[in-house]
Amino acid sequence: MDWNVFHVGGITMNDQTERFTLSAEHLRRHYGRHKAVNDITLQLKKGEVLGLLGPNGAGKTTTLRMITGNLAPSAGSIKICGTDLLDNPRRAKAHLGYLPEMPPLYLDMTVDEYLQFVARLHHVEKQRISLMLENSKKRCGLSDRGKQLIGTLSKGLQQRVGIAQAIIHEPDIIILDEPTVGLDPNQMREIRGLIHDLRKSCSIILSTHLLSEVESVCDRVYIMHEGQIVLNKTLLDLKQGEVDLETVFSQLTQRAQKTH
Amino acid sequence: MIFTIARKELRMLFCSPLAWVLLTVVQILLTWVFLGRLDAFLQVQPQLMQIANPPGFTEIIVSPVFGLAAILLLMIIPLLTMRQLAEERKNHTLTLLISAPISVAEIVIGKFLGLMFFLLGVIVLTVVLSASLLVGGTLDFGLLISGAAGLFLMVCCFVALGLYVSSLTAQPVIAAVGVLGVLMGFWVIDLVASDYEEWMQVVSIFRHFEQFNNGLVDTFSIAYFILFTTLFLLLTIRHLDGERLHG
């Protein structure tokens, strides 16, 4: 898979891909005259959990939809594991696992059928499908739900099927758009535990508007407001500066509102 | 990858009662007409014997059955295609397909093939029904095959058109009504097309099908069916791609 990267870019490019599994530069997206995303640059290091924080309507979902190839950016470039998403979408998308805001579930299928379908969609070899199915079910606590119809599961379990769907093909980058919305505190904790577990093998982008979630699982936080990134810091830096995430968040997003 | 999608569509179809109900209803109606025509044939058989070169089983029984099958397919295909893209969009599952490492063309062609496999079943059942006449005599296999081929090509057009309309909306019912309206429009064109207005005959899907059903395999008709199908499949792909750019 990585041969071409080596060929084309030589050593420098390979260096960069090792540092950033995903790098989106100067992304813009307009809907008519409205600028949903206005010149943002987002870089994800290997093994990092990146929290994308922002009030509702800040452009988080638009950004994630662009990164996953669901929406074409008006301007900018996106590189995923060294492959340009716009030039070679199939190769780039193979590195991604994506859980959108609304989990994309076929309610008429059983959990097993659904996950098998997703695995095949992501070109998982036939022999490995059953192994990966068991793995992803175990990780998401769905081991005994395989034969159940997705439509009959509770909201929390459906959300877990959504996560299982994003990790079944063992992607390098997992993108979760508000994965804990609508879950009870216990389920939230379980999902945070799962994220902790996943970070050992891949990089994660987590979009949320819960500050506590970012504090408990993320290494780095980006705060978005009105289509722009207003803060890009590691949580370690924040802690060392003894700044409270909540204060920073309200300062940045409210100050910007006044100038608007 | 195309077959992964096609397989999923087939499985979803047979999971729901819709597919089974449609198959049953179509089969009952066809058998009814088939038996009616058989009865009529047996009544006029003595008179037919007196004509030199009389029409056989195939002309009198099989062709009308295929004609009815065409009308029935016109009505059931909107019900099948409406779910394809409109429902995926409504349930937010289109995102899953688009984020996966496959192209939009593969998604659309996969869905097209999945539906075609199902509808091929309807056509095969119609042919088997007609072939049951072999018990009492011989059939004109040339006519039977050309009728079945016509039916198949016509179904390709219906499905491609249905997929396109389904890609335009997130409401399955609107998609169904839209396709049904357009197909009915084609039917009306066929009804009012007089022999003098040539463009109407060229446009009418059913006129082309009737030629097949009368045993006339015309390359112009084949080209028409293939162009029609390709055009609407391309439009569907284009529309879904465009949504990524503008949506």
Coordinates of N, CA, C and O in Angstrom, one line a residue, chain B residues 58-142:
Chain B
T58 N -48.3 -19.8 -29.1 CA -47.4 -18.7 -28.7 C -48.0 -17.3 -29.0 O -48.0 -16.4 -28.2
E59 N -48.5 -17.2 -30.3 CA -49.1 -15.9 -30.6 C -50.3 -15.6 -29.8 O -50.5 -14.4 -29.3
I60 N -51.2 -16.6 -29.6 CA -52.5 -16.3 -29.0 C -52.4 -16.3 -27.4 O -53.1 -15.5 -26.8
I61 N -51.5 -17.1 -26.9 CA -51.5 -17.1 -25.4 C -50.3 -16.4 -24.8 O -50.4 -15.5 -23.9
V62 N -49.1 -16.7 -25.3 CA -47.9 -16.2 -24.7 C -47.7 -14.7 -24.9 O -47.4 -14.0 -23.9
S63 N -47.9 -14.2 -26.1 CA -47.7 -12.8 -26.3 C -48.6 -11.9 -25.4 O -48.1 -10.9 -24.8
P64 N -49.9 -12.2 -25.3 CA -50.7 -11.4 -24.4 C -50.2 -11.5 -22.9 O -50.3 -10.5 -22.2
V65 N -49.8 -12.6 -22.5 CA -49.3 -12.8 -21.1 C -48.1 -11.9 -20.9 O -47.9 -11.2 -19.9
F66 N -47.2 -11.9 -21.9 CA -46.0 -11.0 -21.8 C -46.4 -9.5 -21.8 O -45.8 -8.7 -21.1
G67 N -47.4 -9.2 -22.6 CA -47.9 -7.8 -22.6 C -48.4 -7.4 -21.3 O -48.1 -6.3 -20.8
L68 N -49.1 -8.3 -20.6 CA -49.6 -8.0 -19.3 C -48.5 -7.9 -18.3 O -48.4 -7.0 -17.4
A69 N -47.5 -8.8 -18.4 CA -46.3 -8.7 -17.5 C -45.6 -7.4 -17.6 O -45.2 -6.8 -16.6
A70 N -45.6 -6.8 -18.8 CA -45.0 -5.5 -19.0 C -45.7 -4.4 -18.2 O -45.1 -3.6 -17.5
I71 N -47.0 -4.5 -18.3 CA -47.8 -3.5 -17.5 C -47.6 -3.7 -16.0 O -47.5 -2.7 -15.2
L72 N -47.6 -4.9 -15.6 CA -47.5 -5.2 -14.1 C -46.1 -4.7 -13.7 O -46.0 -4.1 -12.6
L73 N -45.1 -5.0 -14.5 CA -43.7 -4.5 -14.1 C -43.7 -3.0 -14.0 O -43.0 -2.5 -13.1
L74 N -44.4 -2.4 -14.9 CA -44.5 -0.9 -14.8 C -45.0 -0.4 -13.5 O -44.6 0.6 -13.0
M75 N -45.9 -1.2 -12.9 CA -46.5 -0.8 -11.6 C -45.6 -1.2 -10.4 O -45.6 -0.5 -9.4
I76 N -45.0 -2.4 -10.5 CA -44.2 -2.8 -9.3 C -42.8 -2.2 -9.2 O -42.3 -2.0 -8.2
I77 N -42.2 -1.9 -10.4 CA -40.8 -1.4 -10.3 C -40.7 -0.1 -9.5 O -39.8 0.0 -8.7
P78 N -41.6 0.8 -9.6 CA -41.5 2.0 -8.8 C -41.5 1.7 -7.3 O -40.8 2.3 -6.5
L79 N -42.3 0.6 -6.9 CA -42.3 0.2 -5.5 C -40.9 -0.3 -5.1 O -40.6 -0.2 -3.9
L80 N -40.2 -0.9 -6.0 CA -38.9 -1.5 -5.7 C -37.8 -0.5 -5.7 O -36.9 -0.4 -4.8
T81 N -37.9 0.4 -6.7 CA -36.8 1.3 -6.8 C -36.9 2.5 -5.8 O -35.9 3.1 -5.5
M82 N -38.1 2.8 -5.4 CA -38.2 3.9 -4.5 C -37.3 3.8 -3.3 O -36.9 4.8 -2.7
R83 N -37.1 2.6 -2.8 CA -36.4 2.5 -1.6 C -34.9 2.7 -1.8 O -34.2 3.2 -0.9
Q84 N -34.4 2.4 -3.0 CA -33.0 2.2 -3.2 C -32.2 3.4 -2.6 O -31.5 3.2 -1.7
L85 N -32.3 4.6 -3.2 CA -31.4 5.7 -2.8 C -32.1 6.6 -1.8 O -31.6 7.1 -0.9
A86 N -33.5 6.8 -2.1 CA -34.2 7.7 -1.2 C -34.2 7.2 0.3 O -34.0 7.9 1.2
E87 N -34.4 5.9 0.4 CA -34.4 5.4 1.8 C -33.0 5.4 2.4 O -32.9 5.6 3.6
E88 N -32.0 5.1 1.6 CA -30.6 5.1 2.1 C -30.4 6.5 2.7 O -29.7 6.7 3.7
R89 N -30.9 7.5 1.9 CA -30.6 8.9 2.4 C -31.4 9.2 3.6 O -30.9 9.8 4.6
K90 N -32.7 8.8 3.6 CA -33.5 9.0 4.8 C -33.0 8.4 6.1 O -33.0 9.0 7.1
N91 N -32.4 7.2 5.9 CA -31.9 6.5 7.1 C -30.4 6.8 7.4 O -29.8 6.2 8.2
H92 N -29.9 7.7 6.6 CA -28.5 8.2 6.8 C -27.5 7.1 6.5 O -26.3 7.1 6.9
T93 N -27.9 6.0 5.8 CA -26.9 5.0 5.5 C -26.2 5.3 4.2 O -25.2 4.6 3.9
L94 N -26.6 6.2 3.4 CA -25.8 6.6 2.2 C -24.4 7.0 2.6 O -23.5 6.8 1.9
T95 N -24.3 7.7 3.8 CA -23.0 8.1 4.3 C -22.1 6.9 4.4 O -20.9 7.0 4.1
L96 N -22.6 5.8 4.9 CA -21.8 4.6 5.1 C -21.2 4.1 3.7 O -20.0 3.9 3.6
L97 N -22.1 4.1 2.7 CA -21.6 3.7 1.4 C -20.6 4.7 0.8 O -19.6 4.3 0.2
I98 N -20.9 6.0 1.0 CA -20.0 7.0 0.4 C -18.6 7.1 1.1 O -17.6 7.3 0.5
S99 N -18.6 6.8 2.4 CA -17.4 6.9 3.1 C -16.5 5.6 2.9 O -15.3 5.6 3.2
A100 N -17.1 4.6 2.4 CA -16.4 3.3 2.2 C -15.5 3.5 0.9 O -15.8 4.3 0.1
P101 N -14.4 2.7 0.8 CA -13.6 2.9 -0.3 C -14.1 2.2 -1.6 O -13.6 1.3 -2.2
I102 N -15.3 2.7 -2.0 CA -15.8 2.3 -3.3 C -16.4 3.6 -4.0 O -16.6 4.6 -3.4
S103 N -16.5 3.5 -5.3 CA -16.9 4.7 -6.0 C -18.4 4.7 -6.1 O -19.1 3.7 -5.9
V104 N -19.0 5.9 -6.4 CA -20.4 6.1 -6.6 C -20.9 5.2 -7.7 O -22.0 4.6 -7.6
A105 N -20.1 5.1 -8.8 CA -20.5 4.2 -9.9 C -20.8 2.8 -9.4 O -21.8 2.2 -9.8
E106 N -19.9 2.3 -8.6 CA -20.0 0.9 -8.1 C -21.3 0.8 -7.3 O -22.0 -0.2 -7.3
I107 N -21.6 1.8 -6.5 CA -22.8 1.8 -5.6 C -24.1 1.7 -6.5 O -24.9 0.8 -6.4
V108 N -24.1 2.6 -7.5 CA -25.3 2.6 -8.4 C -25.4 1.4 -9.2 O -26.5 0.8 -9.3
I109 N -24.3 0.9 -9.8 CA -24.4 -0.3 -10.6 C -24.7 -1.5 -9.8 O -25.5 -2.4 -10.2
G110 N -24.2 -1.6 -8.6 CA -24.5 -2.7 -7.6 C -26.0 -2.7 -7.3 O -26.6 -3.8 -7.4
K111 N -26.6 -1.6 -7.1 CA -28.0 -1.5 -6.8 C -28.8 -1.9 -8.0 O -29.8 -2.6 -7.9
F112 N -28.4 -1.4 -9.2 CA -29.1 -1.8 -10.4 C -29.0 -3.3 -10.6 O -30.1 -3.9 -10.9
L113 N -27.9 -3.9 -10.4 CA -27.8 -5.4 -10.6 C -28.6 -6.1 -9.6 O -29.3 -7.1 -10.0
G114 N -28.6 -5.7 -8.4 CA -29.4 -6.4 -7.3 C -30.9 -6.4 -7.7 O -31.5 -7.5 -7.7
L115 N -31.4 -5.3 -8.2 CA -32.8 -5.3 -8.6 C -33.0 -6.1 -9.8 O -34.0 -6.8 -9.9
M116 N -32.0 -6.1 -10.7 CA -32.2 -6.8 -12.0 C -32.3 -8.3 -11.7 O -33.0 -9.0 -12.3
F117 N -31.5 -8.8 -10.7 CA -31.5 -10.2 -10.4 C -32.9 -10.6 -9.9 O -33.5 -11.6 -10.3
F118 N -33.5 -9.7 -9.1 CA -34.8 -10.0 -8.6 C -35.8 -10.0 -9.7 O -36.6 -10.9 -9.8
L119 N -35.8 -9.0 -10.6 CA -36.8 -8.9 -11.6 C -36.6 -10.0 -12.7 O -37.5 -10.4 -13.3
L120 N -35.3 -10.4 -12.8 CA -35.1 -11.5 -13.7 C -35.9 -12.7 -13.2 O -36.4 -13.5 -14.0
G121 N -36.0 -12.9 -11.9 CA -36.8 -13.9 -11.3 C -38.3 -13.8 -11.8 O -38.9 -14.8 -12.2
V122 N -38.8 -12.6 -11.9 CA -40.2 -12.4 -12.4 C -40.3 -12.9 -13.8 O -41.2 -13.6 -14.2
I123 N -39.3 -12.5 -14.6 CA -39.3 -12.8 -16.0 C -39.2 -14.3 -16.2 O -39.9 -14.9 -17.0
V124 N -38.3 -14.9 -15.4 CA -38.1 -16.4 -15.6 C -39.4 -17.1 -15.2 O -39.8 -18.0 -15.9
L125 N -40.1 -16.6 -14.2 CA -41.4 -17.2 -13.8 C -42.4 -17.1 -14.9 O -43.2 -18.1 -15.2
T126 N -42.4 -16.0 -15.6 CA -43.3 -15.8 -16.7 C -43.0 -16.8 -17.8 O -43.9 -17.3 -18.4
V127 N -41.7 -16.9 -18.1 CA -41.3 -17.8 -19.2 C -41.7 -19.3 -18.8 O -42.2 -20.0 -19.6
V128 N -41.5 -19.6 -17.5 CA -41.8 -21.0 -17.1 C -43.3 -21.2 -17.2 O -43.7 -22.3 -17.7
L129 N -44.1 -20.2 -16.9 CA -45.5 -20.3 -17.0 C -45.9 -20.6 -18.5 O -46.7 -21.5 -18.7
S130 N -45.3 -19.9 -19.4 CA -45.6 -20.1 -20.8 C -45.1 -21.4 -21.2 O -45.7 -22.1 -22.1
A131 N -43.9 -21.8 -20.7 CA -43.3 -23.1 -21.1 C -44.2 -24.3 -20.7 O -44.1 -25.4 -21.2
S132 N -45.1 -24.1 -19.7 CA -45.9 -25.2 -19.3 C -46.9 -25.6 -20.4 O -47.4 -26.7 -20.4
L133 N -47.0 -24.8 -21.5 CA -47.8 -25.2 -22.6 C -47.2 -26.4 -23.4 O -47.9 -27.1 -24.1
L134 N -45.9 -26.6 -23.1 CA -45.2 -27.7 -23.8 C -45.9 -29.0 -23.5 O -45.7 -30.0 -24.3
V135 N -46.6 -29.1 -22.4 CA -47.3 -30.3 -22.0 C -48.3 -30.7 -23.1 O -48.5 -31.9 -23.5
G136 N -48.9 -29.7 -23.8 CA -50.0 -30.0 -24.7 C -49.6 -29.8 -26.2 O -50.4 -29.9 -27.1
G137 N -48.4 -29.4 -26.5 CA -48.1 -29.0 -27.8 C -46.7 -28.5 -27.9 O -45.9 -28.6 -27.0
T138 N -46.4 -27.8 -29.1 CA -45.0 -27.2 -29.2 C -45.2 -25.7 -29.2 O -46.2 -25.2 -29.4
L139 N -44.1 -25.1 -28.8 CA -44.1 -23.6 -28.8 C -43.1 -23.1 -29.8 O -42.2 -23.7 -30.3
D140 N -43.4 -21.8 -30.2 CA -42.5 -21.1 -31.1 C -41.4 -20.5 -30.2 O -41.6 -19.4 -29.6
F141 N -40.3 -21.2 -30.0 CA -39.3 -20.7 -29.1 C -38.7 -19.4 -29.5 O -38.3 -18.6 -28.6
G142 N -38.6 -19.2 -30.8 CA -38.0 -17.9 -31.2 C -38.8 -16.7 -30.7 O -38.3 -15.8 -30.1

